[in-house]
Amino acid sequence: MPETKHCIVRTPLFPLYSEVRLLTKILAGVSKDGVWGMIKALFEQAGTPQANVDWSQPNEWIDQRLQGAHNGLAKKIWADSQGTVNPRHIYGSYLFINTFLLLVPDAQGIYQVTPEGDAFLSNDSSVLRKLDEEEGLPQLLSILAAHSPAKRGDLLEEWSEFLLENSNYGTVSTFKDTLRRRLLNLVERGYVAREGNTYTITDKGIAYAAPAGPEEVHRPHLAVLGAIKNYNDTQTQELRARLEKMNPYRFEMLIKDLLEAMDYEDVVVTKQSGDKGVDVVASFQFGITQIKEVVQVKRHKGNITRPVLDQLRGALPYHGAIRGTIITTGGFAQGCKDAALFPGAAPITLIDGDKVIELLLKHGVGVKKKPQTLIEIDESYFASDDPESQIQEAQ
């Protein structure tokens, strides 16, 4: 007989824990049948690709699409969550709550908070760890640690292999969806940092990826990956120090190299001055339109103030540019931030020191990336060497 798969990862539409907590509190004291009835009523009005339904404004569609008790429950969810939980999209949290028994209906069918639910609401670390391990989150962190920073596509193959062994999921679409939703959960909780479509494991995430107890000895690669991250953090700090000491004109040339790495064209450093006027002019192809952009480069630790922004904005017509950017190793005063996207004025992008570092690392300017290879035994390959398994195969 074929071996029964040990199913760990079960919850589809994996939710954010913040939403689960809100709904656990809101639905306590509500009929389970009433909750399911509202969800079902909304499913029946899902629409078609030819006739889409707009669910983005609950204040509008609740009265249009729900009546009676369903209407009242939807309004309760929307109001009690202070407009953060859309009643149309609670099915994932509903499944999670029921799967892990955070709420259980009493003899009258009314949801009551269980001890597990109370522990979840109070952020009990042991309960959260148990839920996370059943849903593969530490394993996903371990996969990300080996590739960080990474895009979802970089993680998909190993995550898919894990799901094939530990779930009933078996299609590429479900592999992708379970990966995306769990990454969002981990981002919200600070275990993963996200920048655009790139994900990076944090120190907190590396620590959490290691299983509790004696199993830790079986995954020593996490210690290696943690050491690599610590080394990279030290190099990043050194990079910041180098930038702050760099000759102003050399810093402008570095920004030129960065813009070219970001696919800007015709990048020109205008003069050998790092503090006044326009320092770099470049063009960027946006669709079929080529946009000219001027850049003011400031290499110092302080905050850029509003007059610097006004000066750059005033220089745009002289260069035939429609937008500008200020790049600094420091930061920006609040008045400068407020004026950057002032209605009716030319937009000015503000790039502070943290963003400069991030862009240099992302595009490999001023740094060299040295890939490391970790070798692990493929346990599935050697599984047939087990005498007991050979006997089973022979039978």
Tab-separated table of C-alpha atoms in Angstrom:
chain	number	residue	atom	x	y	z
A	1	MET	CA	0.000	0.000	0.000
A	2	PRO	CA	1.266	3.528	-0.756
A	3	GLU	CA	2.505	5.493	2.238
A	4	THR	CA	0.038	8.044	3.588
A	5	LYS	CA	1.384	11.574	3.301
A	6	HIS	CA	1.887	13.388	6.593
A	7	CYS	CA	0.072	16.649	5.891
A	8	ILE	CA	1.503	19.678	7.695
A	9	VAL	CA	0.699	22.725	5.555
A	10	ARG	CA	-3.078	22.905	5.399
A	11	THR	CA	-4.418	26.448	5.365
A	12	PRO	CA	-5.126	27.968	1.936
A	13	LEU	CA	-5.495	31.744	1.577
A	14	PHE	CA	-3.050	32.025	4.482
A	15	PRO	CA	-3.945	35.217	6.396
A	16	LEU	CA	-2.072	37.938	8.209
A	17	TYR	CA	-2.114	37.239	11.931
A	18	SER	CA	-3.192	40.826	12.614
A	19	GLU	CA	-6.414	40.171	10.690
A	20	VAL	CA	-6.953	36.826	12.422
A	21	ARG	CA	-6.702	38.526	15.817
A	22	LEU	CA	-9.194	41.204	14.864
A	23	LEU	CA	-11.691	38.673	13.493
A	24	THR	CA	-11.291	36.343	16.469
A	25	LYS	CA	-12.369	39.184	18.745
A	26	ILE	CA	-15.124	40.427	16.426
A	27	LEU	CA	-16.682	37.001	15.742
A	28	ALA	CA	-16.703	35.874	19.377
A	29	GLY	CA	-20.386	35.740	20.313
A	30	VAL	CA	-21.534	35.479	16.683
A	31	SER	CA	-23.245	32.439	15.158
A	32	LYS	CA	-20.868	30.269	13.130
A	33	ASP	CA	-23.682	29.567	10.658
A	34	GLY	CA	-24.227	33.299	10.364
A	35	VAL	CA	-20.585	33.893	9.482
A	36	TRP	CA	-20.566	31.134	6.895
A	37	GLY	CA	-23.886	32.354	5.521
A	38	MET	CA	-22.470	35.843	4.922
A	39	ILE	CA	-19.331	34.441	3.277
A	40	LYS	CA	-21.429	32.191	1.043
A	41	ALA	CA	-23.737	35.056	0.093
A	42	LEU	CA	-20.721	37.080	-1.020
A	43	PHE	CA	-19.235	34.142	-2.937
A	44	GLU	CA	-22.463	33.883	-4.920
A	45	GLN	CA	-21.996	37.449	-6.113
A	46	ALA	CA	-18.364	37.085	-7.146
A	47	GLY	CA	-19.012	38.212	-10.720
A	48	THR	CA	-17.176	37.134	-13.859
A	49	PRO	CA	-14.151	38.372	-15.818
A	50	GLN	CA	-16.635	40.054	-18.163
A	51	ALA	CA	-18.628	41.605	-15.313
A	52	ASN	CA	-16.254	42.445	-12.476
A	53	VAL	CA	-17.593	43.387	-9.054
A	54	ASP	CA	-15.824	46.168	-7.163
A	55	TRP	CA	-15.367	45.114	-3.532
A	56	SER	CA	-12.940	47.876	-2.566
A	57	GLN	CA	-15.473	50.127	-0.783
A	58	PRO	CA	-17.446	48.215	1.883
A	59	ASN	CA	-19.291	51.390	2.863
A	60	GLU	CA	-20.912	51.272	-0.580
A	61	TRP	CA	-21.360	47.605	-1.461
A	62	ILE	CA	-22.570	46.217	1.898
A	63	ASP	CA	-25.995	47.855	1.592
A	64	GLN	CA	-26.136	47.120	-2.131
A	65	ARG	CA	-25.349	43.412	-1.894
A	66	LEU	CA	-26.340	42.131	1.558
A	67	GLN	CA	-29.583	42.163	3.455
A	68	GLY	CA	-30.726	41.307	6.972
A	69	ALA	CA	-28.326	39.544	9.330
A	70	HIS	CA	-25.651	39.251	6.632
A	71	ASN	CA	-25.743	43.005	6.167
A	72	GLY	CA	-25.454	43.584	9.914
A	73	LEU	CA	-22.520	41.204	10.318
A	74	ALA	CA	-20.612	42.739	7.411
A	75	LYS	CA	-21.105	46.203	8.895
A	76	LYS	CA	-19.955	44.931	12.308
A	77	ILE	CA	-16.741	43.503	10.827
A	78	TRP	CA	-16.011	46.696	8.924
A	79	ALA	CA	-16.818	49.008	11.850
A	80	ASP	CA	-15.201	46.981	14.655
A	81	SER	CA	-11.994	46.604	12.642
A	82	GLN	CA	-11.999	50.381	12.092
A	83	GLY	CA	-12.121	49.911	8.353
A	84	THR	CA	-9.124	47.580	8.116
A	85	VAL	CA	-10.837	44.211	7.453
A	86	ASN	CA	-12.905	43.999	4.282
A	87	PRO	CA	-15.783	41.515	4.907
A	88	ARG	CA	-15.437	40.259	1.326
A	89	HIS	CA	-11.951	38.895	2.024
A	90	ILE	CA	-12.197	37.104	5.375
A	91	TYR	CA	-12.428	33.526	4.080
A	92	GLY	CA	-8.740	32.785	4.689
A	93	SER	CA	-8.963	34.006	8.296
A	94	TYR	CA	-12.242	32.104	8.741
A	95	LEU	CA	-10.546	28.857	7.669
A	96	PHE	CA	-7.561	29.526	9.922
A	97	ILE	CA	-9.758	30.254	12.948
A	98	ASN	CA	-11.717	27.037	12.448
A	99	THR	CA	-8.742	24.849	11.526
A	100	PHE	CA	-6.825	25.755	14.661
A	101	LEU	CA	-9.899	26.015	16.904
A	102	LEU	CA	-9.358	29.613	17.960
A	103	LEU	CA	-13.154	29.898	18.080
A	104	VAL	CA	-15.514	26.968	18.630
A	105	PRO	CA	-19.340	27.095	18.499
A	106	ASP	CA	-21.170	26.229	21.721
A	107	ALA	CA	-24.358	24.139	21.962
A	108	GLN	CA	-26.331	27.021	20.428
A	109	GLY	CA	-23.855	27.399	17.568
A	110	ILE	CA	-22.386	30.644	18.924
A	111	TYR	CA	-18.636	31.153	18.575
A	112	GLN	CA	-16.716	31.137	21.864
A	113	VAL	CA	-13.001	31.868	22.287
A	114	THR	CA	-11.043	28.743	23.226
A	115	PRO	CA	-7.907	28.558	25.424
A	116	GLU	CA	-5.936	28.287	22.157
A	117	GLY	CA	-7.706	31.402	20.921
A	118	ASP	CA	-6.878	33.300	24.104
A	119	ALA	CA	-3.226	32.262	23.781
A	120	PHE	CA	-3.169	33.389	20.144
A	121	LEU	CA	-4.700	36.749	21.061
A	122	SER	CA	-2.082	37.270	23.764
A	123	ASN	CA	0.790	36.426	21.377
A	124	ASP	CA	1.794	33.341	23.344
A	125	SER	CA	5.122	32.371	21.773
A	126	SER	CA	4.659	28.605	22.175
A	127	VAL	CA	1.242	28.662	20.494
A	128	LEU	CA	2.467	30.864	17.652
A	129	ARG	CA	5.459	28.574	17.142
A	130	LYS	CA	3.204	25.538	16.967
A	131	LEU	CA	0.919	27.179	14.399
A	132	ASP	CA	3.864	28.416	12.351
A	133	GLU	CA	5.549	25.021	12.259
A	134	GLU	CA	2.313	23.343	11.166
A	135	GLU	CA	2.062	25.814	8.304
A	136	GLY	CA	5.720	25.668	7.211
A	137	LEU	CA	6.784	29.192	8.138
A	138	PRO	CA	10.129	28.289	9.807
A	139	GLN	CA	10.919	26.079	6.821
A	140	LEU	CA	10.168	28.964	4.452
A	141	LEU	CA	12.474	31.200	6.480
A	142	SER	CA	15.183	28.546	6.196
A	143	ILE	CA	14.739	28.471	2.408
A	144	LEU	CA	14.868	32.262	2.221
A	145	ALA	CA	17.992	32.364	4.416
A	146	ALA	CA	19.868	30.352	1.785
A	147	HIS	CA	18.930	32.817	-0.975
A	148	SER	CA	18.408	36.153	0.788
A	149	PRO	CA	17.862	38.654	-0.684
A	150	ALA	CA	15.583	36.906	-3.149
A	151	LYS	CA	12.490	37.216	-5.263
A	152	ARG	CA	9.627	34.756	-4.892
A	153	GLY	CA	10.707	32.917	-8.012
A	154	ASP	CA	14.077	32.175	-6.398
A	155	LEU	CA	12.295	30.339	-3.573
A	156	LEU	CA	9.581	28.572	-5.519
A	157	GLU	CA	11.417	25.359	-6.415
A	158	GLU	CA	12.454	24.477	-2.858
A	159	TRP	CA	9.112	25.608	-1.422
A	160	SER	CA	7.300	23.439	-3.968
A	161	GLU	CA	9.414	20.425	-2.993
A	162	PHE	CA	8.568	21.031	0.655
A	163	LEU	CA	4.838	21.242	-0.105
A	164	LEU	CA	4.891	18.057	-2.177
A	165	GLU	CA	6.258	16.240	0.865
A	166	ASN	CA	4.245	17.993	3.555
A	167	SER	CA	0.876	18.976	2.112
A	168	ASN	CA	-1.852	17.965	-0.271
A	169	TYR	CA	-1.035	20.849	-2.605
A	170	GLY	CA	0.162	19.797	-6.016
A	171	THR	CA	-0.231	22.589	-8.568
A	172	VAL	CA	2.067	25.455	-9.498
A	173	SER	CA	-0.657	28.019	-8.831
A	174	THR	CA	-1.136	26.807	-5.252
A	175	PHE	CA	2.622	26.640	-4.698
A	176	LYS	CA	2.898	30.282	-5.747
A	177	ASP	CA	-0.103	31.450	-3.738
A	178	THR	CA	0.909	29.706	-0.513
A	179	LEU	CA	4.415	31.147	-0.888
A	180	ARG	CA	3.193	34.707	-1.478
A	181	ARG	CA	0.753	34.730	1.425
A	182	ARG	CA	3.220	33.264	3.928
A	183	LEU	CA	5.887	35.745	2.928
A	184	LEU	CA	3.440	38.597	3.571
A	185	ASN	CA	2.711	37.120	7.001
A	186	LEU	CA	6.431	36.961	7.794
A	187	VAL	CA	6.981	40.519	6.554
A	188	GLU	CA	4.240	41.830	8.829
A	189	ARG	CA	5.847	40.126	11.819
A	190	GLY	CA	9.354	41.437	11.155
A	191	TYR	CA	10.957	38.123	10.203
A	192	VAL	CA	11.391	39.246	6.590
A	193	ALA	CA	12.016	42.685	5.085
A	194	ARG	CA	10.478	43.545	1.737
A	195	GLU	CA	11.612	46.098	-0.823
A	196	GLY	CA	9.502	46.000	-3.964
A	197	ASN	CA	9.513	42.365	-5.079
A	198	THR	CA	12.685	41.460	-3.157
A	199	TYR	CA	12.616	39.717	0.227
A	200	THR	CA	15.436	39.658	2.785
A	201	ILE	CA	15.490	37.620	5.981
A	202	THR	CA	16.132	39.679	9.127
A	203	ASP	CA	18.213	38.745	12.179
A	204	LYS	CA	14.923	38.021	13.926
A	205	GLY	CA	13.951	35.737	11.047
A	206	ILE	CA	17.234	33.823	11.118
A	207	ALA	CA	16.798	33.184	14.825
A	208	TYR	CA	13.204	32.049	14.319
A	209	ALA	CA	14.057	29.744	11.413
A	210	ALA	CA	16.030	27.466	13.707
A	211	PRO	CA	13.747	24.810	15.216
A	212	ALA	CA	13.333	24.776	18.967
A	213	GLY	CA	15.006	22.048	20.993
A	214	PRO	CA	17.526	19.382	19.984
A	215	GLU	CA	16.570	19.471	16.276
A	216	GLU	CA	18.773	22.546	15.916
A	217	VAL	CA	21.872	20.374	15.489
A	218	HIS	CA	20.419	19.034	12.240
A	219	ARG	CA	20.372	22.475	10.609
A	220	PRO	CA	23.808	23.993	11.254
A	221	HIS	CA	23.590	25.869	7.952
A	222	LEU	CA	21.487	28.487	9.740
A	223	ALA	CA	24.498	29.369	11.883
A	224	VAL	CA	26.559	29.738	8.699
A	225	LEU	CA	23.912	31.923	7.108
A	226	GLY	CA	23.663	34.003	10.263
A	227	ALA	CA	27.423	34.554	10.174
A	228	ILE	CA	27.212	35.593	6.516
A	229	LYS	CA	24.491	38.091	7.332
A	230	ASN	CA	26.497	39.542	10.215
A	231	TYR	CA	29.491	39.904	7.899
A	232	ASN	CA	27.344	41.618	5.264
A	233	ASP	CA	25.937	43.987	7.880
A	234	THR	CA	29.483	44.957	8.869
A	235	GLN	CA	30.414	45.553	5.227
A	236	THR	CA	27.288	47.674	4.772
A	237	GLN	CA	28.291	49.856	7.721
A	238	GLU	CA	31.767	50.220	6.218
A	239	LEU	CA	30.199	51.202	2.876
A	240	ARG	CA	28.214	53.949	4.605
A	241	ALA	CA	31.374	55.245	6.295
A	242	ARG	CA	33.211	55.274	2.959
A	243	LEU	CA	30.459	57.299	1.313
A	244	GLU	CA	30.486	59.875	4.100
A	245	LYS	CA	34.264	60.371	3.662
A	246	MET	CA	34.293	60.286	-0.137
A	247	ASN	CA	35.438	63.284	-2.159
A	248	PRO	CA	32.276	65.153	-3.296
A	249	TYR	CA	33.119	64.919	-6.996
A	250	ARG	CA	34.004	61.222	-6.641
A	251	PHE	CA	30.634	60.739	-4.951
A	252	GLU	CA	28.934	62.350	-7.955
A	253	MET	CA	30.747	59.883	-10.224
A	254	LEU	CA	29.521	57.024	-8.015
A	255	ILE	CA	25.956	58.299	-8.442
A	256	LYS	CA	26.558	58.430	-12.198
A	257	ASP	CA	27.611	54.768	-12.129
A	258	LEU	CA	24.543	53.919	-10.041
A	259	LEU	CA	22.148	55.647	-12.440
A	260	GLU	CA	23.699	53.830	-15.382
A	261	ALA	CA	23.302	50.535	-13.521
A	262	MET	CA	19.625	51.475	-13.058
A	263	ASP	CA	19.249	51.802	-16.872
A	264	TYR	CA	19.421	55.596	-17.093
A	265	GLU	CA	20.952	56.821	-20.337
A	266	ASP	CA	23.150	59.772	-21.335
A	267	VAL	CA	24.241	60.285	-17.720
A	268	VAL	CA	26.470	63.375	-17.438
A	269	VAL	CA	28.166	64.897	-14.393
A	270	THR	CA	27.821	68.620	-15.057
A	271	LYS	CA	30.743	70.082	-13.095
A	272	GLN	CA	33.242	69.420	-10.328
A	273	SER	CA	31.142	70.660	-7.430
A	274	GLY	CA	29.276	68.586	-4.899
A	275	ASP	CA	27.108	71.162	-3.179
A	276	LYS	CA	25.414	73.698	-5.501
A	277	GLY	CA	23.331	73.555	-8.657
A	278	VAL	CA	22.548	70.525	-10.761
A	279	ASP	CA	25.221	67.871	-10.460
A	280	VAL	CA	24.008	65.092	-12.792
A	281	VAL	CA	21.710	65.078	-15.824
A	282	ALA	CA	20.292	61.823	-17.175
A	283	SER	CA	17.527	60.426	-19.351
A	284	PHE	CA	15.203	57.529	-18.682
A	285	GLN	CA	13.043	55.626	-21.168
A	286	PHE	CA	9.517	55.351	-19.808
A	287	GLY	CA	7.500	53.315	-22.322
A	288	ILE	CA	7.832	55.185	-25.609
A	289	THR	CA	8.672	58.464	-23.855
A	290	GLN	CA	12.177	59.573	-22.912
A	291	ILE	CA	12.245	61.653	-19.740
A	292	LYS	CA	15.095	63.955	-18.772
A	293	GLU	CA	15.903	64.133	-15.076
A	294	VAL	CA	18.277	66.346	-13.131
A	295	VAL	CA	19.962	65.225	-9.920
A	296	GLN	CA	21.319	67.199	-6.982
A	297	VAL	CA	23.932	65.207	-5.030
A	298	LYS	CA	24.645	66.006	-1.383
A	299	ARG	CA	27.359	64.135	0.517
A	300	HIS	CA	26.904	65.051	4.170
A	301	LYS	CA	25.247	63.747	7.351
A	302	GLY	CA	22.723	66.512	7.994
A	303	ASN	CA	19.161	66.900	6.750
A	304	ILE	CA	18.426	68.554	3.423
A	305	THR	CA	16.076	71.545	3.849
A	306	ARG	CA	13.383	73.116	1.684
A	307	PRO	CA	15.597	75.773	-0.054
A	308	VAL	CA	17.736	73.047	-1.660
A	309	LEU	CA	14.616	71.473	-3.142
A	310	ASP	CA	13.311	74.818	-4.385
A	311	GLN	CA	16.666	75.517	-6.041
A	312	LEU	CA	16.592	72.199	-7.895
A	313	ARG	CA	12.968	72.637	-8.958
A	314	GLY	CA	13.827	76.083	-10.330
A	315	ALA	CA	16.660	74.597	-12.403
A	316	LEU	CA	14.442	72.117	-14.256
A	317	PRO	CA	13.401	74.422	-17.152
A	318	TYR	CA	17.034	75.402	-17.798
A	319	HIS	CA	17.899	71.751	-18.475
A	320	GLY	CA	14.630	70.911	-20.223
A	321	ALA	CA	13.768	68.429	-17.469
A	322	ILE	CA	10.323	67.623	-16.084
A	323	ARG	CA	11.428	66.078	-12.799
A	324	GLY	CA	14.349	66.006	-10.419
A	325	THR	CA	15.985	63.914	-7.706
A	326	ILE	CA	17.965	64.829	-4.608
A	327	ILE	CA	20.391	62.150	-3.430
A	328	THR	CA	22.090	62.509	-0.061
A	329	THR	CA	24.042	60.417	2.415
A	330	GLY	CA	22.032	62.148	5.140
A	331	GLY	CA	18.287	62.701	5.461
A	332	PHE	CA	15.550	65.231	4.702
A	333	ALA	CA	13.804	67.795	6.873
A	334	GLN	CA	10.029	67.443	7.093
A	335	GLY	CA	9.469	70.664	5.140
A	336	CYS	CA	11.515	69.249	2.284
A	337	LYS	CA	9.476	66.036	2.304
A	338	ASP	CA	6.210	67.966	2.277
A	339	ALA	CA	7.280	70.058	-0.712
A	340	ALA	CA	8.633	67.168	-2.785
A	341	LEU	CA	5.234	66.209	-4.192
A	342	PHE	CA	3.466	69.561	-3.882
A	343	PRO	CA	0.308	69.622	-6.074
A	344	GLY	CA	0.926	71.361	-9.385
A	345	ALA	CA	4.698	71.507	-8.975
A	346	ALA	CA	7.286	69.361	-10.734
A	347	PRO	CA	7.902	66.173	-8.714
A	348	ILE	CA	11.173	65.810	-6.838
A	349	THR	CA	12.281	62.344	-5.692
A	350	LEU	CA	14.121	62.209	-2.369
A	351	ILE	CA	16.787	59.516	-1.871
A	352	ASP	CA	18.269	59.445	1.639
A	353	GLY	CA	21.365	57.655	2.890
A	354	ASP	CA	19.581	54.391	3.688
A	355	LYS	CA	18.064	54.266	0.201
A	356	VAL	CA	21.428	55.033	-1.417
A	357	ILE	CA	22.977	52.070	0.394
A	358	GLU	CA	20.087	49.837	-0.625
A	359	LEU	CA	20.388	50.827	-4.292
A	360	LEU	CA	24.162	50.346	-4.331
A	361	LEU	CA	23.776	46.848	-2.896
A	362	LYS	CA	20.918	45.964	-5.221
A	363	HIS	CA	22.731	47.061	-8.377
A	364	GLY	CA	26.237	45.994	-7.340
A	365	VAL	CA	27.875	49.432	-7.449
A	366	GLY	CA	30.829	49.840	-5.082
A	367	VAL	CA	30.398	46.281	-3.828
A	368	LYS	CA	31.218	42.778	-5.080
A	369	LYS	CA	28.842	39.902	-4.487
A	370	LYS	CA	30.558	36.593	-3.767
A	371	PRO	CA	28.125	33.676	-3.994
A	372	GLN	CA	28.525	30.897	-1.457
A	373	THR	CA	27.491	27.295	-2.038
A	374	LEU	CA	26.179	25.111	0.769
A	375	ILE	CA	26.169	21.366	0.134
A	376	GLU	CA	23.523	19.192	1.753
A	377	ILE	CA	22.848	15.470	1.522
A	378	ASP	CA	19.797	14.671	-0.609
A	379	GLU	CA	18.009	12.424	1.865
A	380	SER	CA	15.375	11.387	-0.689
A	381	TYR	CA	18.110	10.023	-2.985
A	382	PHE	CA	19.487	7.740	-0.285
A	383	ALA	CA	16.107	6.739	1.132
A	384	SER	CA	16.184	3.472	-0.869
A	385	ASP	CA	19.385	2.465	0.980
A	386	ASP	CA	17.300	1.869	4.084
A	387	PRO	CA	16.891	-1.960	4.364
A	388	GLU	CA	13.372	-1.600	5.687
A	389	SER	CA	12.328	0.540	2.736
A	390	GLN	CA	13.917	-1.985	0.331
A	391	ILE	CA	11.825	-4.753	1.877
A	392	GLN	CA	8.681	-2.664	1.460
A	393	GLU	CA	9.545	-1.956	-2.174
A	394	ALA	CA	10.099	-5.678	-2.815
A	395	GLN	CA	6.689	-6.468	-1.366
